[in-house]
Coordinates of N, CA, C and O in Angstrom, one line a residue:
M1 N -254.4 121.1 25.6 CA -253.5 121.8 25.2 C -253.4 121.6 23.7 O -253.3 120.4 23.6
K2 N -253.0 122.4 23.3 CA -253.2 122.6 21.9 C -251.8 123.6 21.5 O -251.1 124.2 22.3
P3 N -250.5 123.3 20.5 CA -249.4 123.5 20.0 C -249.6 125.1 20.1 O -249.3 126.2 20.8
H4 N -250.8 126.0 19.7 CA -251.2 127.7 19.5 C -251.3 127.9 21.2 O -251.0 129.1 21.2
D5 N -251.7 127.2 22.1 CA -251.9 127.6 23.1 C -250.5 127.6 23.9 O -250.0 128.7 24.5
L6 N -249.2 126.7 23.3 CA -248.1 127.0 23.9 C -247.5 127.8 23.3 O -246.5 129.1 24.3
V7 N -247.8 128.3 22.1 CA -247.2 129.4 21.5 C -247.4 130.8 22.5 O -246.9 131.6 22.7
A8 N -248.8 131.4 22.6 CA -249.5 131.8 22.9 C -248.7 132.1 25.1 O -249.0 133.4 25.1
H9 N -248.8 131.1 25.3 CA -248.2 131.3 26.3 C -246.6 131.9 26.9 O -246.5 132.3 27.7
L10 N -246.3 131.4 25.7 CA -244.7 131.8 25.8 C -244.1 132.8 24.8 O -243.0 133.6 25.0
A11 N -245.2 133.1 23.9 CA -244.8 134.3 23.1 C -244.8 135.8 23.4 O -243.8 136.5 23.0
A12 N -245.6 136.2 24.5 CA -245.0 137.5 25.4 C -243.5 137.4 26.0 O -243.3 138.4 26.2
A13 N -243.0 136.5 25.8 CA -241.5 136.1 26.7 C -240.9 137.5 25.6 O -239.9 138.2 26.3
G14 N -240.4 136.8 24.3 CA -240.1 137.8 23.1 C -240.0 139.2 22.9 O -239.0 139.9 22.9
S15 N -241.3 139.5 23.7 CA -241.5 141.2 23.5 C -241.7 141.9 25.2 O -241.6 142.7 24.7
S16 N -241.1 141.2 26.3 CA -241.1 141.7 27.3 C -239.6 141.9 28.0 O -238.8 141.9 26.9
G17 N -239.6 142.9 28.6 CA -237.8 143.6 28.9 C -237.6 142.5 29.5 O -236.2 142.7 29.5
E18 N -237.7 141.6 30.0 CA -236.5 140.3 30.5 C -237.2 139.3 29.9 O -238.0 138.6 30.5
P19 N -236.9 139.0 28.9 CA -237.4 137.9 27.9 C -237.2 136.4 28.9 O -237.9 135.1 28.6
M20 N -236.1 136.2 28.7 CA -235.5 135.1 29.5 C -236.5 134.8 31.3 O -237.0 133.4 31.0
A21 N -236.5 135.6 31.7 CA -237.1 135.8 33.2 C -238.4 135.5 32.9 O -239.0 134.5 33.2
T22 N -239.0 136.2 31.7 CA -241.0 135.1 31.3 C -240.7 134.2 30.8 O -242.2 133.7 31.3
A23 N -240.0 133.9 29.9 CA -239.9 132.5 29.9 C -239.9 131.7 30.8 O -240.5 130.6 30.7
R24 N -239.2 132.0 31.5 CA -238.8 130.6 32.5 C -240.4 130.7 33.6 O -240.7 129.5 33.8
A25 N -241.0 132.0 33.6 CA -241.6 131.6 34.3 C -242.7 131.0 33.7 O -244.0 130.2 34.5
A26 N -243.0 131.3 32.2 CA -244.5 130.5 31.7 C -243.8 129.1 32.0 O -244.6 128.1 32.2
L27 N -242.7 128.5 31.7 CA -242.2 127.2 31.9 C -242.4 126.7 33.1 O -242.7 125.9 33.6
E28 N -242.5 127.8 34.4 CA -242.4 127.3 35.9 C -243.9 126.6 35.5 O -244.3 125.8 36.6
E29 N -245.0 127.6 35.0 CA -246.5 127.3 35.4 C -246.8 125.9 34.3 O -247.4 125.7 34.4
L30 N -245.7 125.6 33.2 CA -245.9 124.3 32.5 C -245.6 122.8 33.1 O -246.3 122.3 32.4
K31 N -244.7 123.3 34.2 CA -244.1 122.0 34.6 C -245.3 121.2 35.2 O -245.0 119.6 35.3
G32 N -246.6 121.6 35.7 CA -247.1 120.7 36.3 C -248.4 120.4 35.1 O -249.0 119.3 35.3
Q33 N -248.0 120.1 33.7 CA -248.7 120.3 32.8 C -248.0 118.8 31.4 O -247.9 119.2 30.5
I34 N -246.9 118.6 32.2 CA -246.1 117.8 31.1 C -246.6 117.1 30.2 O -246.5 117.1 29.5
A35 N -247.5 116.4 30.6 CA -248.3 115.1 29.8 C -249.0 116.1 28.7 O -249.0 115.7 28.1
E36 N -249.6 117.4 29.5 CA -250.5 117.8 28.3 C -249.7 118.4 27.0 O -250.1 118.7 26.5
V37 N -248.3 119.2 27.3 CA -247.5 119.6 26.8 C -246.9 118.6 25.9 O -247.3 118.7 24.6
D38 N -246.6 117.2 26.1 CA -246.0 116.2 25.6 C -247.3 115.9 24.3 O -246.9 116.0 23.4
E39 N -248.3 115.8 24.9 CA -249.3 115.5 24.1 C -250.0 116.5 23.0 O -249.7 116.1 21.6
A40 N -249.5 117.8 23.3 CA -249.7 118.6 22.0 C -248.7 118.5 20.9 O -249.2 119.0 19.8
L41 N -247.3 118.4 21.9 CA -246.4 118.3 20.7 C -245.9 117.1 19.8 O -245.2 116.9 19.4
R42 N -246.9 116.1 20.4 CA -246.9 114.4 19.6 C -246.6 114.4 18.2 O -245.8 113.8 17.5
Y43 N -246.9 115.6 17.2 CA -247.1 115.3 15.8 C -245.7 115.8 15.3 O -245.3 115.7 14.2
I44 N -245.1 116.0 16.3 CA -243.3 117.0 16.2 C -242.6 115.5 16.5 O -242.5 115.2 17.4
S45 N -241.9 115.0 15.5 CA -240.8 113.7 15.8 C -239.8 114.1 16.8 O -239.1 113.3 17.7
G46 N -239.3 115.7 16.7 CA -238.2 115.9 17.6 C -236.7 115.5 17.0 O -236.1 115.8 17.8
V47 N -236.9 115.4 16.1 CA -235.4 114.6 15.4 C -235.2 115.1 14.3 O -235.9 115.8 13.9
G48 N -234.0 115.1 13.8 CA -233.7 115.6 12.4 C -232.8 117.3 12.2 O -233.1 117.8 11.2
G49 N -232.8 117.5 13.5 CA -231.9 118.8 13.3 C -232.9 120.2 13.4 O -234.5 119.7 13.5
N50 N -233.0 121.6 14.0 CA -233.6 122.6 14.6 C -234.7 122.6 13.4 O -235.7 123.0 13.9
A51 N -234.4 122.5 12.3 CA -235.5 123.0 11.0 C -236.4 121.8 11.2 O -238.0 122.2 10.8
R52 N -236.1 120.9 11.5 CA -237.8 119.9 11.7 C -238.0 119.6 13.3 O -238.7 118.9 13.6
Q53 N -237.5 120.8 13.9 CA -238.2 120.3 15.6 C -238.8 121.8 15.8 O -239.9 121.6 16.8
I54 N -238.7 122.6 14.9 CA -239.3 123.8 15.4 C -241.1 123.9 15.4 O -241.1 123.5 14.1
F55 N -241.5 124.5 15.9 CA -243.0 124.5 16.0 C -243.3 126.5 16.1 O -244.7 126.3 15.8
Y56 N -242.2 126.9 16.3 CA -242.6 128.4 16.3 C -241.3 129.5 16.1 O -240.1 129.1 17.0
R57 N -241.6 130.1 15.2 CA -240.1 130.9 14.9 C -240.6 132.5 14.5 O -241.1 132.8 14.0
S58 N -239.7 133.2 15.5 CA -239.7 134.8 15.2 C -238.2 135.0 15.5 O -237.6 134.8 15.7
A59 N -238.5 136.7 15.2 CA -237.0 137.1 15.2 C -236.2 137.0 16.9 O -235.2 137.2 17.2
D60 N -237.6 137.0 17.8 CA -236.9 137.1 19.1 C -237.4 135.8 20.2 O -237.2 135.9 21.3
L61 N -237.9 134.7 19.3 CA -238.3 133.6 20.5 C -238.5 132.4 18.9 O -239.3 132.8 17.9
S62 N -237.9 131.4 19.6 CA -238.2 129.8 18.9 C -238.5 128.9 19.9 O -238.0 128.7 20.9
L63 N -239.3 128.1 19.3 CA -239.8 127.2 20.3 C -239.9 125.7 19.5 O -240.2 125.4 18.7
L64 N -238.9 124.5 20.2 CA -238.6 123.9 19.5 C -239.3 122.3 20.5 O -238.8 122.5 21.8
K65 N -239.5 121.1 19.6 CA -239.8 120.0 20.8 C -238.0 119.1 19.9 O -238.2 119.2 18.9
V66 N -237.0 119.0 21.1 CA -236.0 118.1 20.8 C -236.3 116.9 21.2 O -236.5 116.5 22.2
C67 N -235.5 115.8 20.7 CA -235.8 114.6 20.8 C -234.5 114.0 20.8 O -234.1 113.8 19.5
F68 N -233.3 113.8 22.3 CA -232.1 112.7 22.2 C -232.4 111.4 22.1 O -232.9 111.3 23.1
P69 N -232.2 110.8 21.2 CA -231.7 109.1 21.5 C -231.1 108.4 22.3 O -230.2 109.7 22.5
A70 N -231.7 107.6 22.8 CA -230.8 107.2 24.0 C -229.2 107.1 23.4 O -229.0 106.4 22.5
G71 N -228.2 107.0 24.4 CA -227.0 107.4 24.1 C -226.3 108.5 23.3 O -225.0 108.6 23.0
R72 N -227.5 109.4 22.7 CA -226.9 110.1 21.7 C -226.3 111.7 23.0 O -226.3 111.6 23.5
R73 N -224.9 112.2 22.5 CA -224.1 113.1 23.1 C -223.8 114.1 21.7 O -223.4 113.8 20.8
T74 N -224.2 115.1 21.9 CA -223.4 116.3 21.3 C -222.7 116.9 21.2 O -221.8 116.7 22.5
P75 N -221.9 117.3 20.2 CA -220.4 118.3 20.5 C -220.8 119.4 21.2 O -222.1 119.7 21.0
P76 N -219.6 120.3 22.0 CA -220.0 121.1 22.8 C -221.0 122.5 21.3 O -219.9 122.3 20.0
H77 N -221.5 123.0 21.9 CA -222.1 124.2 21.0 C -223.0 125.4 21.4 O -223.4 125.0 23.2
D78 N -223.3 126.2 21.1 CA -224.0 127.2 21.9 C -225.5 127.5 20.6 O -225.2 127.4 20.1
H79 N -226.1 128.2 21.5 CA -227.4 128.8 21.0 C -227.3 130.3 20.2 O -228.5 130.6 19.7
G80 N -226.4 130.7 20.4 CA -226.4 132.3 19.8 C -227.1 133.3 20.5 O -227.6 134.7 20.1
T81 N -227.9 133.0 21.5 CA -228.7 133.3 22.7 C -229.2 132.9 23.8 O -228.5 131.5 23.6
W82 N -230.1 133.2 24.5 CA -230.6 132.6 25.6 C -231.1 131.4 25.3 O -232.1 131.2 24.6
A83 N -231.1 130.4 26.1 CA -232.0 129.2 26.0 C -232.5 128.7 27.6 O -231.8 128.5 28.3
L84 N -234.0 128.2 27.3 CA -234.0 127.4 28.3 C -234.7 125.9 27.9 O -235.2 125.6 26.8
I85 N -234.4 125.0 28.6 CA -235.0 123.8 28.2 C -236.1 122.9 29.7 O -235.4 123.3 31.0
L86 N -237.2 122.4 29.3 CA -237.9 121.8 30.3 C -238.2 120.6 29.3 O -238.8 120.0 28.5
P87 N -237.5 119.2 30.3 CA -237.3 118.1 29.6 C -238.7 117.8 30.2 O -239.5 118.0 31.3
M88 N -239.6 117.0 29.6 CA -240.8 116.2 29.2 C -240.7 114.6 29.9 O -242.0 113.8 30.4
S89 N -239.4 114.4 29.2 CA -239.2 112.6 29.6 C -237.9 112.2 29.2 O -237.4 113.0 28.9
G90 N -237.7 111.2 29.9 CA -236.2 110.8 29.5 C -235.5 111.6 30.9 O -236.0 112.2 31.6
E91 N -234.1 111.6 30.5 CA -232.9 112.0 31.6 C -231.8 112.5 30.7 O -231.3 111.8 29.8
E92 N -231.3 113.5 30.7 CA -230.3 114.0 30.3 C -229.2 114.7 31.0 O -229.6 115.7 31.9
K93 N -228.1 114.5 30.5 CA -227.0 115.1 31.0 C -226.6 116.5 30.8 O -226.3 116.2 29.4
N94 N -226.6 117.6 31.1 CA -226.0 118.9 30.4 C -224.4 119.3 31.1 O -224.2 119.4 32.3
T95 N -223.6 119.4 30.5 CA -222.2 119.8 30.5 C -221.9 121.0 30.3 O -222.2 121.1 28.7
L96 N -221.7 121.9 31.0 CA -221.9 123.4 30.8 C -220.4 124.1 30.9 O -219.5 123.5 31.5
Y97 N -220.1 124.7 29.8 CA -218.6 125.3 29.7 C -218.7 126.5 29.3 O -220.1 127.3 29.0
C98 N -217.6 127.5 29.7 CA -217.7 128.8 29.4 C -216.5 128.9 28.9 O -215.2 128.2 28.4
V99 N -216.4 129.8 27.8 CA -215.0 129.9 26.6 C -214.4 131.2 27.4 O -214.7 132.0 27.8
E100 N -213.1 131.1 27.9 CA -212.2 131.5 28.3 C -210.7 131.5 27.0 O -210.1 130.7 27.0
G101 N -210.3 132.8 26.9 CA -209.4 133.3 26.1 C -209.4 132.2 24.4 O -208.0 131.7 24.1
G102 N -210.4 131.6 24.1 CA -210.7 131.1 23.0 C -210.9 129.6 23.4 O -210.8 128.7 22.1
K103 N -210.6 128.9 24.5 CA -210.5 127.9 24.8 C -211.7 127.2 25.8 O -212.4 128.4 26.3
L104 N -212.3 126.4 25.6 CA -213.3 125.8 26.7 C -213.2 125.2 27.8 O -212.0 124.8 28.0
R105 N -214.0 125.8 28.4 CA -213.4 125.4 30.4 C -214.9 124.6 30.8 O -215.7 125.6 31.0
K106 N -214.5 123.4 31.1 CA -216.1 122.9 31.9 C -216.2 123.7 33.1 O -215.5 123.6 33.8
A107 N -217.2 124.0 33.0 CA -218.0 125.0 34.3 C -219.0 124.0 35.4 O -218.6 124.1 36.3
S108 N -219.7 123.2 35.1 CA -220.7 122.3 35.4 C -221.2 121.1 35.0 O -220.9 121.2 33.8
E109 N -222.2 120.0 35.7 CA -223.0 119.6 35.2 C -224.1 119.5 35.6 O -223.9 119.8 37.0
I110 N -225.2 118.7 34.9 CA -226.6 119.4 35.7 C -227.4 118.0 34.8 O -226.9 118.0 33.9
T111 N -227.9 117.1 35.9 CA -228.9 116.1 35.0 C -230.1 116.4 35.0 O -230.7 116.8 36.6
L112 N -230.9 116.1 33.8 CA -232.1 116.9 34.0 C -232.9 115.7 33.8 O -233.1 114.9 33.1
K113 N -234.4 115.7 34.7 CA -235.5 115.1 34.4 C -236.9 115.5 34.2 O -236.7 117.0 34.3
A114 N -237.6 115.0 33.9 CA -239.1 115.0 33.4 C -239.5 116.4 34.3 O -239.5 116.2 35.8
G115 N -239.7 117.8 33.9 CA -240.3 119.3 35.1 C -238.9 119.8 35.6 O -239.4 121.0 36.5
S116 N -238.0 119.6 35.1 CA -236.6 120.8 35.8 C -236.9 121.3 34.7 O -237.0 120.9 33.5
I117 N -235.8 122.6 35.0 CA -235.9 123.3 33.7 C -233.9 124.4 34.3 O -233.8 124.3 35.2
L118 N -233.4 124.0 33.0 CA -232.2 124.7 32.4 C -232.2 125.7 32.1 O -232.7 126.0 30.6
G119 N -231.8 126.9 32.4 CA -231.5 128.2 31.5 C -230.4 128.4 31.0 O -229.1 128.2 32.2
M120 N -229.9 128.7 30.2 CA -228.1 129.3 29.7 C -228.5 130.5 28.7 O -229.6 130.8 28.4
R121 N -227.5 130.9 29.7 CA -227.1 132.4 28.9 C -226.5 132.4 27.5 O -226.5 131.2 27.3
A122 N -226.7 133.3 26.9 CA -226.4 133.4 25.5 C -224.6 132.7 25.0 O -224.6 132.0 24.2
D123 N -223.9 133.0 26.1 CA -222.5 132.8 26.0 C -222.0 131.5 26.7 O -220.8 130.7 26.6
T124 N -223.4 130.7 27.1 CA -223.0 129.2 27.6 C -222.9 128.1 26.6 O -223.7 128.4 25.6
V125 N -221.8 127.2 26.8 CA -222.0 126.2 25.8 C -222.1 125.2 26.3 O -221.4 124.9 27.8
H126 N -222.8 124.0 25.9 CA -223.1 123.3 26.6 C -223.3 122.0 25.6 O -222.6 121.7 24.1
V127 N -222.7 120.9 26.0 CA -223.2 119.3 25.4 C -224.4 118.5 26.2 O -224.3 118.6 27.6
V128 N -225.1 117.7 25.5 CA -226.1 117.3 26.1 C -226.1 115.7 25.7 O -225.7 115.2 24.5
E129 N -226.2 115.0 26.8 CA -226.3 113.6 26.9 C -227.5 112.9 27.3 O -227.9 113.2 28.4
S130 N -228.1 112.1 26.7 CA -228.9 111.6 26.5 C -228.4 110.1 27.5 O -228.4 108.9 26.9
M131 N -229.4 110.3 28.7 CA -228.5 109.1 29.7 C -230.1 107.7 29.7 O -230.9 107.8 29.2
G132 N -229.6 106.7 30.3 CA -230.6 105.8 30.2 C -230.9 105.2 28.5 O -230.3 105.5 27.7
H133 N -231.8 104.3 28.8 CA -232.4 103.1 27.6 C -233.7 104.0 27.0 O -234.4 103.3 26.1
A134 N -234.1 105.4 27.4 CA -235.2 106.0 26.7 C -234.6 107.3 26.0 O -233.9 107.7 26.6
P135 N -235.0 107.7 25.0 CA -234.9 109.3 24.4 C -235.3 109.8 25.8 O -236.2 109.9 26.6
S136 N -234.4 111.1 25.8 CA -235.0 112.3 26.3 C -235.5 113.2 25.6 O -235.3 114.1 24.5
I137 N -236.4 114.0 25.6 CA -237.3 114.9 24.8 C -237.8 115.8 25.7 O -238.2 115.6 26.9
G138 N -238.0 116.9 25.1 CA -237.9 118.2 25.7 C -238.3 119.5 25.1 O -238.5 119.6 24.1
L139 N -238.6 120.5 25.5 CA -239.2 121.6 25.2 C -238.3 122.9 25.3 O -237.6 123.1 26.5
H140 N -237.5 123.2 24.6 CA -236.7 124.1 24.1 C -237.4 125.3 23.5 O -238.0 125.8 22.8
V141 N -236.9 126.4 24.5 CA -237.0 127.9 23.7 C -236.1 128.7 23.9 O -234.7 128.7 24.9
Y142 N -235.9 129.6 22.8 CA -234.8 130.3 22.3 C -235.0 131.6 22.6 O -236.3 132.3 21.7
G143 N -234.4 132.6 22.7 CA -234.4 134.2 22.9 C -233.8 134.5 21.1 O -233.4 135.7 21.3
G144 N -234.7 134.1 20.2 CA -234.1 134.3 19.0 C -234.4 133.6 17.8 O -235.3 132.4 18.6
D145 N -233.8 133.9 16.7 CA -234.4 132.8 15.7 C -233.2 131.8 15.6 O -232.4 132.1 14.7
V146 N -233.5 130.3 16.0 CA -232.8 129.5 16.2 C -231.5 129.3 14.5 O -230.8 128.7 14.8
L147 N -232.9 129.3 14.0 CA -232.5 128.9 12.2 C -231.4 130.1 12.0 O -230.9 129.9 10.8
E148 N -232.0 131.5 12.3 CA -230.6 132.0 11.6 C -229.6 133.0 12.5 O -229.1 133.6 11.9
L149 N -229.7 133.0 13.5 CA -228.7 133.0 14.7 C -227.2 132.7 14.3 O -227.1 131.5 14.2
P150 N -225.8 133.6 14.2 CA -225.0 133.1 14.2 C -224.5 132.1 15.7 O -224.9 132.7 16.8
R151 N -224.3 130.9 15.5 CA -223.9 129.9 16.6 C -222.6 129.0 15.8 O -222.2 129.2 14.8
R152 N -221.6 128.7 17.0 CA -220.4 127.8 17.1 C -220.9 126.4 17.8 O -221.7 126.3 18.8
M153 N -220.1 125.8 17.1 CA -219.8 124.2 17.9 C -218.5 124.1 17.8 O -217.5 125.0 17.2
W154 N -218.1 123.0 18.7 CA -216.6 122.5 18.7 C -216.1 121.5 18.5 O -217.7 120.1 18.6
H155 N -215.7 120.9 17.9 CA -214.9 119.3 17.5 C -214.9 118.5 18.8 O -214.3 119.5 19.9
P156 N -215.1 118.0 19.2 CA -215.6 117.0 20.3 C -214.2 116.4 21.1 O -214.2 116.1 22.4
E157 N -213.1 116.2 20.4 CA -212.2 115.9 20.4 C -210.7 116.6 20.6 O -210.1 116.7 21.3
T158 N -210.7 117.7 19.2 CA -209.8 118.5 19.6 C -210.1 120.2 20.0 O -209.5 120.8 20.1
L159 N -211.7 119.8 20.2 CA -211.8 121.6 20.8 C -212.1 122.7 19.9 O -212.0 123.6 20.0
E160 N -211.4 122.2 18.7 CA -211.4 123.4 17.4 C -212.9 123.7 17.2 O -213.4 123.3 17.3
E161 N -212.8 125.3 17.2 CA -214.0 126.1 17.1 C -214.4 126.1 15.7 O -213.4 126.2 14.8
H162 N -215.8 125.8 15.6 CA -216.4 125.7 14.0 C -217.6 126.5 13.9 O -218.2 127.0 15.0
R163 N -217.9 127.3 12.7 CA -219.1 128.3 12.6 C -220.0 127.0 12.6 O -219.7 125.6 11.8
L164 N -221.4 126.9 13.2 CA -222.5 125.5 13.1 C -222.9 125.5 11.7 O -223.3 126.3 11.1
D165 N -222.9 124.2 11.4 CA -223.1 123.6 9.9 C -223.4 122.4 10.3 O -223.2 121.7 10.8
W166 N -224.8 122.0 10.1 CA -225.9 121.1 10.6 C -225.3 119.4 10.2 O -224.9 118.7 10.7
T167 N -224.3 119.8 8.8 CA -223.8 118.5 8.5 C -222.8 118.4 9.4 O -222.4 116.9 9.6
L168 N -222.1 119.0 9.5 CA -220.7 118.9 10.2 C -221.1 118.4 11.7 O -220.6 117.5 12.4
Y169 N -222.0 119.0 12.3 CA -222.9 118.7 13.8 C -222.9 117.5 14.0 O -222.7 116.9 14.6
E170 N -223.4 116.8 12.9 CA -223.9 115.2 12.6 C -222.8 114.6 12.7 O -222.9 113.4 13.5
E171 N -221.8 114.6 12.1 CA -220.5 113.9 12.2 C -219.9 114.4 13.2 O -219.3 112.9 14.3
F172 N -219.5 115.7 14.2 CA -219.4 115.6 15.4 C -220.1 115.0 16.6 O -219.7 114.7 17.3
A173 N -221.3 115.0 16.4 CA -222.5 114.1 17.2 C -221.8 112.5 17.3 O -222.3 111.8 18.2
R174 N -221.8 112.4 16.0 CA -221.0 110.9 15.9 C -220.0 110.5 16.9 O -219.9 109.3 17.3
I175 N -219.0 111.2 16.9 CA -217.9 111.3 17.3 C -217.7 111.3 18.8 O -217.5 110.5 19.7
A176 N -218.8 112.2 19.4 CA -219.1 112.5 20.7 C -220.0 111.7 21.3 O -219.1 111.1 22.4
S177 N -220.7 110.8 20.5 CA -221.5 109.9 21.1 C -220.9 108.2 21.1 O -221.1 108.0 22.5
G178 N -219.9 108.4 20.7 CA -218.8 107.3 21.1 C -217.7 107.3 21.9 O -216.4 106.4 22.1
A179 N -217.7 108.8 22.2 CA -216.8 109.1 23.3 C -217.1 108.5 24.6 O -217.9 108.3 24.8
S180 N -216.3 108.4 25.8 CA -216.9 107.4 27.1 C -217.4 108.6 28.1 O -218.2 108.4 28.8
A181 N -217.2 109.7 27.8 CA -217.8 111.3 28.4 C -217.6 112.4 27.2 O -216.8 112.3 26.4
A182 N -218.2 113.6 27.7 CA -218.3 114.5 27.4 C -216.6 115.2 27.5 O -215.9 114.8 28.4
P183 N -216.2 116.0 26.7 CA -214.8 117.1 27.0 C -214.6 117.6 28.1 O -215.5 118.3 28.5
T184 N -213.6 117.5 28.9 CA -213.4 118.5 30.0 C -212.9 119.7 29.5 O -213.6 120.9 30.5
G185 N -212.7 119.9 28.2 CA -212.1 121.5 27.9 C -211.1 121.8 28.3 O -210.1 120.7 28.6
G186 N -210.4 123.0 27.3 CA -208.9 123.2 27.0 C -207.8 123.6 27.8 O -207.2 124.1 28.2
C187 N -209.0 124.4 29.3 CA -208.6 125.0 30.5 C -208.7 123.7 32.0 O -209.5 123.1 31.8
D188 N -207.4 123.5 33.0 CA -208.0 123.0 33.7 C -209.0 123.7 34.9 O -209.1 124.7 34.6
L189 N -209.8 122.6 35.3 CA -210.6 123.1 35.8 C -210.5 123.8 37.4 O -209.4 123.3 38.1
P190 N -211.2 125.0 37.9 CA -210.4 125.2 39.2 C -210.3 124.5 40.4 O -211.3 123.6 40.0

């Protein structure tokens, strides 16, 4: 398997009538080939922000290899479009939020291991935490040009909303990684 094989396998999703469902079906087919997918993407470090992780980008689809170092926690953020994650190695906890009345509310948590798939709608906000002593590495699929879409992030302590800015994001990630857990949100849980 080569990177262009992955692109060909997933690119049809962007132009389908049900792009997220089509992309998810393509990832379901790739679950049994995690080692081959990982090998095809070995040339990408997966660190350094979206611009250094991306290996395919169009107006309706972005494909990235993302590597979260052990212990890394992101600030709450969205993707500006639907997103799918197929972990290839390591373990990551995703804390999912919804936005209600301008405030974040923790909706659920899910821990992903190699071969599991997480789908998120465009309005989903999440925090990713790399669990254990090894980095978590995954194939991320987004329903648009992730470098151009308007995106949001939240300060991990104050939960103040900001437009996504990568310099500020890295500062927020340092704060988030030093916290004992992901924030619970501005609303009480049901």
